[in-house]
């Protein structure tokens, strides 16, 4: 049971990191567009 929790929390953590990276990338792109325009 404990191992299941670890796997689920690991997947959730990985998903959060991926989402954060995507958000940061999108924000950087928008920033670049604003700076260039």
GROMACS .gro file of C-alpha atoms in nm, residues 2-18:
model
   17
    2UNK     CA    1   0.283   0.235   0.091
    3UNK     CA    2   0.453   0.161  -0.243
    4UNK     CA    3   0.133   0.246  -0.430
    5UNK     CA    4   0.121   0.585  -0.258
    6UNK     CA    5   0.484   0.646  -0.353
    7UNK     CA    6   0.419   0.563  -0.719
    8UNK     CA    7   0.106   0.780  -0.735
    9UNK     CA    8   0.274   1.075  -0.561
   10UNK     CA    9   0.576   1.030  -0.790
   11UNK     CA   10   0.355   1.045  -1.099
   12UNK     CA   11   0.169   1.347  -0.958
   13UNK     CA   12   0.499   1.521  -0.881
   14UNK     CA   13   0.630   1.445  -1.231
   15UNK     CA   14   0.309   1.581  -1.383
   16UNK     CA   15   0.333   1.897  -1.174
   17UNK     CA   16   0.695   1.955  -1.279
   18UNK     CA   17   0.602   1.898  -1.643
   0.00000   0.00000   0.00000
